[in-house]
XYZ file of C-alpha atoms in Angstrom:
402
model
C -97.028 -32.753 52.219
C -95.393 -33.681 55.536
C -97.231 -36.588 57.210
C -98.905 -35.885 60.527
C -96.760 -37.185 63.398
C -97.768 -38.390 66.848
C -94.972 -38.119 69.390
C -94.605 -41.048 71.738
C -96.603 -39.485 74.572
C -99.466 -38.604 72.224
C -99.459 -42.088 70.701
C -99.670 -43.671 74.145
C -102.567 -41.408 75.102
C -104.560 -42.192 71.975
C -103.921 -45.902 72.366
C -104.869 -46.008 76.068
C -107.961 -43.908 75.427
C -109.106 -46.376 72.762
C -108.626 -49.222 75.214
C -110.618 -47.688 78.056
C -107.550 -47.068 80.214
C -107.487 -43.261 80.297
C -110.262 -42.725 82.800
C -110.211 -43.702 86.455
C -111.886 -47.121 86.638
C -115.501 -46.653 87.664
C -119.132 -47.222 86.714
C -121.639 -50.037 86.633
C -120.273 -53.408 85.575
C -123.226 -55.446 84.419
C -125.773 -55.570 81.619
C -125.616 -52.849 78.990
C -122.721 -51.041 80.679
C -120.551 -54.156 80.697
C -121.507 -54.937 77.097
C -120.478 -51.393 76.126
C -117.021 -52.003 77.588
C -116.602 -55.296 75.726
C -117.847 -53.680 72.508
C -115.350 -50.853 72.935
C -112.555 -53.418 73.251
C -113.973 -55.598 70.461
C -113.722 -58.824 72.438
C -112.300 -60.199 75.680
C -109.795 -63.028 75.514
C -110.547 -66.114 77.598
C -107.886 -67.842 79.632
C -108.162 -70.650 82.179
C -105.214 -69.711 84.427
C -106.501 -68.434 87.742
C -103.487 -67.516 89.864
C -105.292 -64.307 90.885
C -108.234 -64.041 88.467
C -108.862 -65.330 84.973
C -107.708 -63.039 82.173
C -111.182 -62.046 80.981
C -112.241 -61.159 84.520
C -109.182 -59.018 85.234
C -109.478 -57.244 81.870
C -113.002 -56.135 82.735
C -112.258 -55.456 86.415
C -109.358 -53.145 85.520
C -111.844 -50.871 83.728
C -114.914 -51.388 85.943
C -113.974 -52.327 89.542
C -117.541 -53.289 90.433
C -117.240 -56.157 87.974
C -117.657 -59.727 89.221
C -117.427 -62.917 87.112
C -121.160 -63.630 87.415
C -121.819 -60.423 85.449
C -120.064 -61.795 82.372
C -121.755 -65.165 82.825
C -125.187 -63.497 82.846
C -124.407 -61.452 79.757
C -123.212 -64.566 77.941
C -125.522 -67.356 79.097
C -128.717 -65.569 80.128
C -128.848 -62.538 77.837
C -127.065 -64.119 74.842
C -125.461 -60.713 74.247
C -122.076 -62.391 73.717
C -120.908 -65.423 71.803
C -117.749 -67.450 72.071
C -115.406 -68.051 69.174
C -111.826 -67.359 68.109
C -109.907 -64.233 67.263
C -106.205 -64.925 67.821
C -107.424 -67.110 70.699
C -110.729 -68.094 72.335
C -112.747 -64.966 73.169
C -116.081 -63.527 74.246
C -117.456 -61.347 71.431
C -120.601 -59.180 71.139
C -123.362 -61.163 69.424
C -123.966 -58.151 67.170
C -120.657 -59.100 65.493
C -121.653 -62.727 64.856
C -122.447 -62.289 61.136
C -118.875 -61.115 60.515
C -117.532 -64.424 61.828
C -118.986 -66.185 58.789
C -115.688 -65.830 56.921
C -113.719 -67.107 59.915
C -115.993 -70.121 60.281
C -115.798 -70.828 56.548
C -112.000 -70.636 56.546
C -111.712 -72.677 59.745
C -113.880 -75.382 58.164
C -111.327 -75.881 55.381
C -108.169 -75.245 57.389
C -108.978 -77.373 60.433
C -110.342 -80.294 58.431
C -107.000 -80.599 56.685
C -104.902 -79.810 59.761
C -106.724 -82.062 62.194
C -106.989 -84.956 59.739
C -103.201 -84.925 59.520
C -102.898 -84.494 63.276
C -103.594 -88.126 64.168
C -107.317 -87.517 64.578
C -108.435 -90.367 62.371
C -112.175 -90.866 62.468
C -113.335 -87.511 63.812
C -115.203 -86.658 60.600
C -117.179 -89.886 60.899
C -118.486 -88.638 64.260
C -120.112 -85.457 62.924
C -123.606 -86.836 62.418
C -123.545 -88.901 65.610
C -122.611 -85.846 67.668
C -125.215 -83.648 65.959
C -127.947 -86.241 66.429
C -127.082 -86.650 70.114
C -127.251 -82.924 70.766
C -130.477 -82.599 68.795
C -132.084 -85.313 70.901
C -130.586 -84.649 74.341
C -129.755 -80.945 74.323
C -126.470 -79.151 75.108
C -123.538 -81.399 75.977
C -119.860 -81.192 76.849
C -116.976 -83.327 75.591
C -117.472 -85.776 78.439
C -121.005 -86.527 77.225
C -119.993 -87.743 73.782
C -117.768 -90.478 72.463
C -119.022 -93.362 74.579
C -116.642 -96.271 74.177
C -113.892 -94.176 72.571
C -110.426 -94.397 74.026
C -109.649 -91.508 76.362
C -106.151 -90.147 76.745
C -104.815 -87.619 79.202
C -107.485 -85.080 78.240
C -105.049 -82.447 77.010
C -105.561 -80.478 73.838
C -103.192 -82.830 72.072
C -105.110 -85.938 73.087
C -108.763 -85.404 72.183
C -110.884 -88.445 71.417
C -112.576 -88.355 67.964
C -115.949 -87.111 69.230
C -114.295 -84.282 71.192
C -112.479 -83.291 67.994
C -115.801 -83.433 66.132
C -117.415 -81.151 68.738
C -114.668 -78.571 68.402
C -114.698 -78.733 64.622
C -118.480 -78.363 64.404
C -118.276 -75.371 66.747
C -115.408 -73.669 64.933
C -117.091 -74.224 61.548
C -120.522 -73.057 62.699
C -122.897 -76.015 63.088
C -122.601 -75.888 66.887
C -122.617 -72.967 69.299
C -121.121 -72.790 72.788
C -123.996 -71.821 75.065
C -122.426 -72.007 78.518
C -119.470 -73.065 80.591
C -119.381 -74.948 83.857
C -116.055 -74.285 85.463
C -114.125 -73.935 82.256
C -115.929 -76.772 80.438
C -117.750 -75.768 77.248
C -121.304 -76.913 76.515
C -122.401 -77.050 72.882
C -125.853 -76.772 71.308
C -127.100 -76.589 67.732
C -126.506 -73.107 66.375
C -130.001 -73.075 64.890
C -131.416 -73.471 68.413
C -129.024 -71.116 70.167
C -129.262 -68.040 67.935
C -131.940 -65.962 66.270
C -132.298 -67.076 62.616
C -131.834 -63.460 61.533
C -128.405 -63.433 63.199
C -127.380 -66.694 61.565
C -128.622 -65.800 58.100
C -127.266 -62.260 57.934
C -123.798 -63.178 56.650
C -121.891 -60.527 54.644
C -119.687 -61.480 51.716
C -115.887 -61.604 51.842
C -115.354 -58.034 50.652
C -117.788 -56.645 53.219
C -116.150 -58.704 55.955
C -112.650 -57.477 55.092
C -113.926 -53.896 55.093
C -115.614 -54.399 58.477
C -112.543 -56.059 60.000
C -110.221 -53.248 58.923
C -112.576 -50.407 59.874
C -113.434 -51.825 63.259
C -109.813 -52.679 64.048
C -108.670 -49.164 63.124
C -111.390 -47.695 65.352
C -110.040 -49.659 68.306
C -106.325 -49.259 67.653
C -106.367 -45.574 66.720
C -103.499 -46.119 64.274
C -102.089 -49.311 62.789
C -100.077 -50.964 60.063
C -101.880 -53.285 57.668
C -100.390 -56.226 59.580
C -101.818 -54.948 62.860
C -105.246 -54.505 61.272
C -105.168 -58.101 60.021
C -104.007 -59.443 63.377
C -106.624 -57.644 65.469
C -109.507 -60.025 64.713
C -107.262 -62.634 63.061
C -109.888 -63.262 60.364
C -108.172 -61.896 57.320
C -104.702 -62.125 55.837
C -102.096 -59.334 55.885
C -102.390 -59.260 52.086
C -106.140 -58.622 52.297
C -105.598 -55.874 54.879
C -102.847 -54.335 52.738
C -105.151 -54.196 49.720
C -107.847 -52.545 51.853
C -105.349 -49.954 53.123
C -104.093 -49.188 49.619
C -107.604 -48.688 48.282
C -108.788 -46.698 51.324
C -105.711 -44.450 51.117
C -106.257 -43.784 47.411
C -109.914 -42.962 48.097
C -108.991 -40.571 50.901
C -110.785 -42.640 53.526
C -107.618 -43.038 55.610
C -104.328 -41.174 55.922
C -100.735 -42.245 56.458
C -99.101 -40.862 59.599
C -95.884 -41.220 61.581
C -95.750 -42.712 65.085
C -92.803 -42.082 67.422
C -91.746 -45.141 69.407
C -90.418 -45.210 72.962
C -86.868 -45.634 71.647
C -87.150 -42.540 69.432
C -87.588 -44.370 66.150
C -90.470 -43.428 63.851
C -92.836 -45.839 62.147
C -95.495 -45.313 59.481
C -99.090 -46.245 60.211
C -102.599 -45.676 58.912
C -105.304 -43.677 60.697
C -108.620 -41.991 60.103
C -108.363 -38.417 58.765
C -109.904 -37.185 62.034
C -106.990 -38.438 64.148
C -105.119 -35.081 64.295
C -108.166 -33.626 66.100
C -108.748 -36.697 68.267
C -109.481 -35.634 71.880
C -107.470 -38.598 73.122
C -104.248 -36.872 72.061
C -104.521 -34.370 74.910
C -106.319 -36.575 77.417
C -104.058 -37.130 80.401
C -104.557 -40.730 81.588
C -105.498 -41.330 85.201
C -102.532 -41.604 87.524
C -104.139 -44.469 89.418
C -101.895 -47.500 89.464
C -103.614 -50.659 88.292
C -102.805 -54.292 87.688
C -103.361 -55.507 84.135
C -103.825 -58.985 82.783
C -100.933 -60.256 80.630
C -103.621 -60.656 77.945
C -105.024 -57.150 78.282
C -105.874 -55.735 74.837
C -103.438 -52.876 75.418
C -100.519 -55.307 75.835
C -101.635 -58.387 73.888
C -99.602 -57.344 70.834
C -96.185 -57.644 72.503
C -94.254 -55.910 69.725
C -96.635 -52.955 69.686
C -96.438 -52.689 73.490
C -92.660 -52.646 73.300
C -92.646 -49.944 70.633
C -95.163 -47.706 72.419
C -94.249 -48.265 76.057
C -90.723 -49.650 75.922
C -92.132 -52.643 77.775
C -90.808 -56.088 76.867
C -92.982 -58.951 78.103
C -93.344 -62.639 77.545
C -95.405 -65.326 79.251
C -93.091 -67.737 81.075
C -95.654 -70.443 81.852
C -93.877 -72.905 79.588
C -90.367 -71.828 80.584
C -88.699 -74.163 83.121
C -88.628 -72.417 86.498
C -84.811 -72.116 86.740
C -84.773 -70.344 83.367
C -87.536 -67.826 84.077
C -86.544 -64.176 84.141
C -89.507 -63.152 86.287
C -92.143 -65.755 87.155
C -94.830 -68.197 86.075
C -97.569 -65.604 85.527
C -96.503 -61.994 86.028
C -98.889 -59.028 85.949
C -97.925 -55.670 84.369
C -98.545 -52.499 86.391
C -99.890 -49.442 84.563
C -99.651 -45.915 85.962
C -100.648 -42.970 83.797
C -99.252 -43.670 80.348
C -96.380 -45.829 81.592
C -95.937 -49.464 82.512
C -94.046 -49.016 85.783
C -93.427 -52.597 86.857
C -94.533 -56.206 86.970
C -95.607 -58.319 89.905
C -95.564 -62.055 90.574
C -98.446 -62.821 92.940
C -100.986 -65.523 93.660
C -104.278 -65.780 95.531
C -104.105 -68.601 98.088
C -107.832 -68.938 98.631
C -107.621 -71.722 101.188
C -105.506 -69.388 103.343
C -107.555 -66.280 102.442
C -104.458 -64.368 101.334
C -103.045 -62.675 98.246
C -99.328 -63.401 98.406
C -96.894 -61.094 96.606
C -93.829 -63.089 95.700
C -91.853 -60.478 93.814
C -92.110 -57.078 92.156
C -89.742 -55.590 89.616
C -90.011 -51.855 88.836
C -89.177 -50.935 85.257
C -85.940 -49.088 84.574
C -85.858 -45.478 85.726
C -88.900 -46.054 87.944
C -88.392 -45.161 91.593
C -90.464 -47.291 93.958
C -91.033 -44.801 96.767
C -93.600 -44.555 99.545
C -96.243 -42.918 97.349
C -96.057 -45.571 94.668
C -96.039 -48.318 97.283
C -99.198 -46.874 98.846
C -100.863 -46.772 95.429
C -99.786 -50.376 94.816
C -101.227 -51.560 98.127
C -104.490 -49.738 97.411
C -104.734 -51.598 94.102
C -103.987 -54.901 95.829
C -106.869 -54.238 98.219
C -109.164 -53.845 95.205
C -107.734 -56.985 93.561
C -108.463 -58.987 96.725
C -112.179 -58.450 96.201
C -111.970 -59.926 92.719
C -109.687 -62.773 93.811
C -111.939 -63.729 96.722
C -109.435 -63.231 99.544
C -109.275 -60.673 102.338
C -105.612 -60.206 103.256
C -102.272 -59.429 101.613
C -98.851 -60.841 102.453
C -95.425 -59.972 101.051
C -92.676 -62.585 100.815
C -89.257 -61.704 102.174
C -87.169 -59.857 99.598
C -90.208 -59.272 97.384
C -89.025 -55.879 95.994
C -86.360 -56.354 93.336
C -84.245 -53.916 91.387
C -85.053 -53.340 87.720
C -83.569 -55.873 85.312
């Protein structure tokens, strides 16, 4: 039997539909509606860089333009509808998923204890009880509230004092729970105080967790290799995902299909049997041009983005400026089912201006008057999120495709 094949346009449509990028951005952006968006995505990655807006804010704004950062804060701190932990990086995750992080916390407990003990963090384990007792007596605290008398370094991730390391370990392994942030500073409380006991005690076993991770990842990706399923939540190993795929395929729960890449090559992937009738295949994405975060779920997997969209991207934050191809923090531009360019821009809040330093259209993209008007309309929307009211373009801002 010939495997079902998605051509490249169909694959893009399915993928964008799964990621909430097919429809014109609209709708309420708080409470249940905002939680629905985050649940659809699975999680929202956190990032501290704020050249225009933080990653999690831009991810949500690009789907719901009425969104403002206080809406996420309320959902997280007031409603406790989200919790903070790790996928491939720090993220906001629906609290309904908390039980499935039991395996991650269990594996982090073993992995980080060994890793951090060998990472010149002598003495952090001896601080566990002291930190727990302090929080139990005084309530939620941040890293600056613990470790009195301990030597402080530069404060970077590589230079934590022992009690800061203990805080992070106790959070990652489950004894502590992040209950709020001030600025970008985490505040930790005892998990037993922060969460409903039914949420804490409802932990599935390893097999159930692997099944949940693979099913939920496939729902959100539309189609995937076993490696992509494992990487989505970053809880389970590729070997565990491969075993799940093999067993699910044999049982007829999933099918193997072919996906056409932007360069014409074809790649095998797994999908639900219902994919050939998926309405997303024929759903024409909105033509509205929008700015995406570099950490948007649709582009976070760089290799997948390159295969589907022909879009090569890398973060150049840690690249010395003379060696950067584009810029410090460059935003992709999505239009329809294509990434049409990338823009280097920054909100100068003291001057009340969003300054566009440079824009590079992708190859074979013509930057005419219509596209420029659509770009400026999107910048006007971005200004509201960034907290500025005007736009300025540097001289020579429009570049030719590289």
